[in-house]
């Protein structure tokens, strides 16, 4: 362990010290209080940690609050840990989060990534679920209120990930997309709470996508929609994207960072 105030010699390059530490670290823990806000080097370091997280495409930066003081706006949508009033309880929660992420990443063989977009939710920071999908090429940790219906959590997922409900070419041909959540190979009921359906914090859900091909004026009255259901893990990771191409649509997204906003997407 290296402590800057006692182990870094006078005249040393503090920026190089910070950069070296971030390069070697598996995680970065930002200890936040009213005394942290406005500190130039603290701000520089956690912004650099956030940039590394985006490059790694997995959870790297976590926030630990030392008092009831608001965290920066850029970090409010993220998981955080309170080290007050009980420091030991906060440390145990931190270890649990790191261990859970590592286990989930090993089990799914893909990195765990934090929510890609901010939301207006005010869920307890320690309550989260993992969402799996080969389409994202990662597992996403999302805040969840287990006492709310699964349908509300699903809508929060669609909003955060900006998943479309229709992809079309000038509204004439395309795909209608509907989504569901699976756990233990069973589809969750939208009108029941997550807790009522046996879901607890830290469990992994699977995002199911149902794609229905449509056209404004079918060539034959007997034409029926081409209905395909995509689950994760898929037999082929790009199965849905390949299907979009086969019906003449360009894939509207390549990863979770560039998915379009909810609603109709015109090619």
Tab-separated table of C-alpha atoms in Angstrom:
chain	number	residue	atom	x	y	z
A	1	UNK	CA	0.000	0.000	0.000
A	2	UNK	CA	1.216	3.485	-0.893
A	3	UNK	CA	-0.119	6.566	0.891
A	4	UNK	CA	0.497	9.798	-0.957
A	5	UNK	CA	0.969	12.095	2.025
A	6	UNK	CA	3.580	9.874	3.688
A	7	UNK	CA	5.118	7.721	0.952
A	8	UNK	CA	5.385	10.087	-2.016
A	9	UNK	CA	8.590	12.086	-1.834
A	10	UNK	CA	8.665	15.851	-2.163
A	11	UNK	CA	9.135	16.876	-5.777
A	12	UNK	CA	7.547	13.680	-7.147
A	13	UNK	CA	5.100	13.889	-10.011
A	14	UNK	CA	1.691	13.509	-8.292
A	15	UNK	CA	-0.085	13.080	-11.654
A	16	UNK	CA	2.209	10.181	-12.583
A	17	UNK	CA	1.626	8.675	-9.122
A	18	UNK	CA	-2.145	8.811	-9.610
A	19	UNK	CA	-1.971	7.473	-13.169
A	20	UNK	CA	0.285	4.585	-12.143
A	21	UNK	CA	-2.064	3.654	-9.328
A	22	UNK	CA	-5.099	3.629	-11.620
A	23	UNK	CA	-3.271	1.513	-14.221
A	24	UNK	CA	-2.372	-1.156	-11.647
A	25	UNK	CA	-5.663	-1.159	-9.713
A	26	UNK	CA	-8.461	-3.683	-10.177
A	27	UNK	CA	-10.965	-1.174	-8.744
A	28	UNK	CA	-11.046	2.455	-7.677
A	29	UNK	CA	-12.910	3.488	-4.530
A	30	UNK	CA	-13.818	7.170	-4.255
A	31	UNK	CA	-14.295	8.194	-0.612
A	32	UNK	CA	-16.735	11.078	-0.761
A	33	UNK	CA	-17.515	13.812	1.782
A	34	UNK	CA	-17.992	17.578	1.836
A	35	UNK	CA	-14.182	17.854	2.078
A	36	UNK	CA	-13.693	15.935	-1.193
A	37	UNK	CA	-15.815	18.239	-3.323
A	38	UNK	CA	-13.814	20.871	-5.145
A	39	UNK	CA	-10.448	19.166	-4.606
A	40	UNK	CA	-8.628	19.406	-7.931
A	41	UNK	CA	-6.603	16.199	-7.690
A	42	UNK	CA	-9.515	14.185	-6.302
A	43	UNK	CA	-11.704	15.332	-9.179
A	44	UNK	CA	-8.972	14.574	-11.704
A	45	UNK	CA	-8.478	11.083	-10.296
A	46	UNK	CA	-12.118	9.985	-10.244
A	47	UNK	CA	-12.710	11.410	-13.723
A	48	UNK	CA	-9.720	9.356	-14.915
A	49	UNK	CA	-11.157	6.290	-13.170
A	50	UNK	CA	-14.474	6.847	-14.930
A	51	UNK	CA	-12.666	7.041	-18.270
A	52	UNK	CA	-10.843	3.770	-17.529
A	53	UNK	CA	-14.159	2.127	-16.673
A	54	UNK	CA	-15.557	3.108	-20.073
A	55	UNK	CA	-12.480	1.639	-21.747
A	56	UNK	CA	-12.606	-1.604	-19.767
A	57	UNK	CA	-16.398	-1.888	-20.206
A	58	UNK	CA	-16.835	-3.179	-16.668
A	59	UNK	CA	-17.370	-1.810	-13.170
A	60	UNK	CA	-14.190	-0.090	-11.971
A	61	UNK	CA	-15.192	3.022	-9.991
A	62	UNK	CA	-17.272	2.777	-6.819
A	63	UNK	CA	-18.297	5.571	-4.456
A	64	UNK	CA	-18.098	5.298	-0.675
A	65	UNK	CA	-19.834	8.081	1.264
A	66	UNK	CA	-18.255	9.123	4.549
A	67	UNK	CA	-21.239	11.308	5.468
A	68	UNK	CA	-24.713	12.207	4.234
A	69	UNK	CA	-23.436	14.550	1.542
A	70	UNK	CA	-24.631	14.428	-2.117
A	71	UNK	CA	-22.284	12.744	-4.585
A	72	UNK	CA	-21.435	14.479	-7.897
A	73	UNK	CA	-24.266	14.562	-10.439
A	74	UNK	CA	-22.276	12.411	-12.848
A	75	UNK	CA	-22.132	9.617	-10.257
A	76	UNK	CA	-25.630	9.768	-8.753
A	77	UNK	CA	-27.027	7.042	-11.011
A	78	UNK	CA	-24.368	4.607	-9.824
A	79	UNK	CA	-24.059	2.208	-6.934
A	80	UNK	CA	-22.564	3.710	-3.803
A	81	UNK	CA	-21.821	2.533	-0.278
A	82	UNK	CA	-22.314	4.347	3.017
A	83	UNK	CA	-19.436	4.014	5.488
A	84	UNK	CA	-21.511	5.754	8.148
A	85	UNK	CA	-22.775	5.373	10.777
A	86	UNK	CA	-21.218	1.867	10.790
A	87	UNK	CA	-17.856	1.662	9.012
A	88	UNK	CA	-17.650	-2.129	9.308
A	89	UNK	CA	-21.049	-2.617	7.681
A	90	UNK	CA	-19.941	-0.496	4.738
A	91	UNK	CA	-16.712	-2.469	4.346
A	92	UNK	CA	-18.610	-5.759	4.303
A	93	UNK	CA	-20.990	-4.401	1.662
A	94	UNK	CA	-18.034	-3.247	-0.462
A	95	UNK	CA	-16.408	-6.687	-0.308
A	96	UNK	CA	-19.739	-8.307	-1.167
A	97	UNK	CA	-20.174	-6.084	-4.251
A	98	UNK	CA	-16.669	-6.774	-5.540
A	99	UNK	CA	-17.026	-10.501	-4.928
A	100	UNK	CA	-20.470	-10.656	-6.571
A	101	UNK	CA	-19.265	-8.817	-9.678
A	102	UNK	CA	-16.235	-11.091	-10.040
A	103	UNK	CA	-18.322	-14.225	-9.608
A	104	UNK	CA	-20.941	-13.026	-12.072
A	105	UNK	CA	-18.279	-12.048	-14.632
A	106	UNK	CA	-16.669	-15.489	-14.303
A	107	UNK	CA	-20.004	-17.295	-14.550
A	108	UNK	CA	-21.260	-15.371	-17.599
A	109	UNK	CA	-17.796	-15.144	-19.195
A	110	UNK	CA	-18.355	-11.476	-19.866
A	111	UNK	CA	-17.587	-8.301	-17.909
A	112	UNK	CA	-20.019	-6.679	-15.473
A	113	UNK	CA	-20.839	-3.122	-16.459
A	114	UNK	CA	-22.733	-0.392	-14.573
A	115	UNK	CA	-25.964	1.184	-15.896
A	116	UNK	CA	-25.132	2.990	-19.188
A	117	UNK	CA	-27.566	5.857	-18.573
A	118	UNK	CA	-28.870	7.805	-15.628
A	119	UNK	CA	-32.399	7.283	-14.442
A	120	UNK	CA	-34.826	9.062	-12.178
A	121	UNK	CA	-35.135	6.032	-9.899
A	122	UNK	CA	-34.464	6.380	-6.195
A	123	UNK	CA	-33.819	2.734	-5.395
A	124	UNK	CA	-31.820	1.699	-2.339
A	125	UNK	CA	-28.195	1.723	-3.579
A	126	UNK	CA	-27.472	-1.769	-2.218
A	127	UNK	CA	-30.369	-3.370	-4.117
A	128	UNK	CA	-29.423	-4.376	-7.637
A	129	UNK	CA	-29.944	-7.124	-10.182
A	130	UNK	CA	-27.803	-8.370	-13.038
A	131	UNK	CA	-29.200	-8.344	-16.565
A	132	UNK	CA	-27.682	-10.776	-19.067
A	133	UNK	CA	-27.780	-10.508	-22.829
A	134	UNK	CA	-25.379	-11.602	-25.544
A	135	UNK	CA	-26.602	-8.594	-27.531
A	136	UNK	CA	-24.838	-6.304	-25.053
A	137	UNK	CA	-21.675	-8.449	-24.835
A	138	UNK	CA	-21.664	-7.766	-21.105
A	139	UNK	CA	-23.661	-8.235	-17.926
A	140	UNK	CA	-25.237	-5.030	-16.619
A	141	UNK	CA	-25.781	-4.254	-12.940
A	142	UNK	CA	-29.031	-2.324	-12.506
A	143	UNK	CA	-30.742	-0.840	-9.437
A	144	UNK	CA	-34.048	-2.505	-8.583
A	145	UNK	CA	-36.873	-2.074	-6.102
A	146	UNK	CA	-37.840	-5.662	-5.283
A	147	UNK	CA	-41.170	-4.508	-3.816
A	148	UNK	CA	-42.321	-3.050	-7.161
A	149	UNK	CA	-43.906	-5.024	-10.044
A	150	UNK	CA	-41.509	-6.680	-12.481
A	151	UNK	CA	-43.149	-4.665	-15.281
A	152	UNK	CA	-41.896	-1.403	-13.765
A	153	UNK	CA	-38.372	-2.786	-13.541
A	154	UNK	CA	-38.574	-3.916	-17.172
A	155	UNK	CA	-39.702	-0.445	-18.299
A	156	UNK	CA	-36.792	1.024	-16.336
A	157	UNK	CA	-34.457	-1.364	-18.152
A	158	UNK	CA	-35.814	-0.342	-21.568
A	159	UNK	CA	-35.455	3.332	-20.649
A	160	UNK	CA	-31.925	2.993	-19.308
A	161	UNK	CA	-30.708	0.910	-22.235
A	162	UNK	CA	-32.730	2.940	-24.768
A	163	UNK	CA	-34.081	-0.182	-26.463
A	164	UNK	CA	-36.512	0.440	-29.360
A	165	UNK	CA	-40.024	-0.985	-29.547
A	166	UNK	CA	-40.241	-0.625	-33.318
A	167	UNK	CA	-37.635	-0.585	-36.068
A	168	UNK	CA	-39.014	0.382	-39.465
A	169	UNK	CA	-38.283	1.706	-42.915
A	170	UNK	CA	-40.534	4.784	-43.268
A	171	UNK	CA	-43.198	2.965	-41.260
A	172	UNK	CA	-43.892	0.506	-44.087
A	173	UNK	CA	-41.807	-2.539	-43.213
A	174	UNK	CA	-39.870	-3.510	-40.159
A	175	UNK	CA	-39.953	-5.204	-36.799
A	176	UNK	CA	-42.117	-4.768	-33.725
A	177	UNK	CA	-40.089	-5.669	-30.634
A	178	UNK	CA	-41.453	-6.736	-27.275
A	179	UNK	CA	-39.445	-7.622	-24.190
A	180	UNK	CA	-39.705	-9.907	-21.196
A	181	UNK	CA	-37.615	-11.000	-18.214
A	182	UNK	CA	-36.661	-14.613	-17.555
A	183	UNK	CA	-35.446	-16.224	-14.359
A	184	UNK	CA	-34.785	-19.938	-13.992
A	185	UNK	CA	-36.154	-20.335	-17.540
A	186	UNK	CA	-39.508	-18.914	-16.423
A	187	UNK	CA	-40.969	-15.639	-17.678
A	188	UNK	CA	-41.633	-13.153	-14.890
A	189	UNK	CA	-45.164	-11.824	-14.474
A	190	UNK	CA	-45.303	-8.083	-15.014
A	191	UNK	CA	-48.050	-7.515	-12.430
A	192	UNK	CA	-46.259	-9.260	-9.544
A	193	UNK	CA	-43.390	-7.823	-7.551
A	194	UNK	CA	-39.895	-9.130	-8.080
A	195	UNK	CA	-39.780	-10.328	-4.484
A	196	UNK	CA	-43.064	-12.234	-4.821
A	197	UNK	CA	-41.519	-14.139	-7.725
A	198	UNK	CA	-38.490	-15.187	-5.701
A	199	UNK	CA	-36.073	-12.534	-6.917
A	200	UNK	CA	-33.502	-11.254	-4.424
A	201	UNK	CA	-30.659	-8.744	-4.681
A	202	UNK	CA	-27.707	-9.898	-6.771
A	203	UNK	CA	-29.580	-12.418	-8.911
A	204	UNK	CA	-29.247	-12.490	-12.709
A	205	UNK	CA	-32.186	-12.103	-15.078
A	206	UNK	CA	-32.267	-12.777	-18.810
A	207	UNK	CA	-33.718	-10.290	-21.280
A	208	UNK	CA	-36.033	-11.963	-23.809
A	209	UNK	CA	-36.761	-10.161	-27.083
A	210	UNK	CA	-39.654	-11.091	-29.369
A	211	UNK	CA	-39.423	-9.733	-32.905
A	212	UNK	CA	-42.456	-9.694	-35.226
A	213	UNK	CA	-41.911	-8.797	-38.876
A	214	UNK	CA	-44.583	-6.462	-40.311
A	215	UNK	CA	-45.410	-4.678	-43.532
A	216	UNK	CA	-48.044	-2.030	-44.141
A	217	UNK	CA	-49.642	-3.757	-47.163
A	218	UNK	CA	-49.123	-7.521	-47.178
A	219	UNK	CA	-48.688	-8.969	-50.652
A	220	UNK	CA	-51.166	-11.742	-49.814
A	221	UNK	CA	-54.166	-11.689	-47.497
A	222	UNK	CA	-52.989	-14.963	-45.956
A	223	UNK	CA	-49.579	-13.606	-45.019
A	224	UNK	CA	-48.824	-14.168	-41.365
A	225	UNK	CA	-46.199	-12.302	-39.359
A	226	UNK	CA	-42.773	-13.886	-39.035
A	227	UNK	CA	-42.456	-14.198	-35.286
A	228	UNK	CA	-39.064	-14.859	-33.736
A	229	UNK	CA	-38.152	-15.018	-30.047
A	230	UNK	CA	-34.597	-14.250	-29.007
A	231	UNK	CA	-33.244	-15.188	-25.621
A	232	UNK	CA	-29.864	-14.927	-24.019
A	233	UNK	CA	-27.574	-16.713	-24.367
A	234	UNK	CA	-28.382	-17.009	-28.062
A	235	UNK	CA	-27.170	-19.850	-30.243
A	236	UNK	CA	-25.453	-17.158	-32.275
A	237	UNK	CA	-24.670	-13.893	-30.420
A	238	UNK	CA	-25.619	-11.770	-33.443
A	239	UNK	CA	-28.768	-13.752	-34.304
A	240	UNK	CA	-31.136	-10.805	-33.866
A	241	UNK	CA	-28.851	-8.441	-35.764
A	242	UNK	CA	-28.487	-10.991	-38.585
A	243	UNK	CA	-32.267	-11.316	-38.703
A	244	UNK	CA	-32.669	-7.556	-39.037
A	245	UNK	CA	-30.312	-7.616	-41.995
A	246	UNK	CA	-32.174	-10.519	-43.602
A	247	UNK	CA	-35.429	-8.548	-43.642
A	248	UNK	CA	-33.656	-5.610	-45.250
A	249	UNK	CA	-33.041	-3.462	-42.177
A	250	UNK	CA	-29.708	-2.106	-41.109
A	251	UNK	CA	-28.841	-2.998	-37.522
A	252	UNK	CA	-29.592	0.200	-35.543
A	253	UNK	CA	-27.036	-0.499	-32.832
A	254	UNK	CA	-23.680	-2.215	-32.382
A	255	UNK	CA	-23.334	-2.177	-28.609
A	256	UNK	CA	-25.016	-0.905	-25.460
A	257	UNK	CA	-23.374	2.513	-25.777
A	258	UNK	CA	-25.066	3.339	-29.094
A	259	UNK	CA	-28.558	1.895	-28.879
A	260	UNK	CA	-31.319	4.244	-30.091
A	261	UNK	CA	-33.975	5.886	-27.994
A	262	UNK	CA	-37.188	4.047	-27.195
A	263	UNK	CA	-39.983	4.316	-29.725
A	264	UNK	CA	-39.939	4.024	-33.486
A	265	UNK	CA	-36.596	4.022	-35.246
A	266	UNK	CA	-36.610	4.797	-38.948
A	267	UNK	CA	-33.789	3.478	-41.122
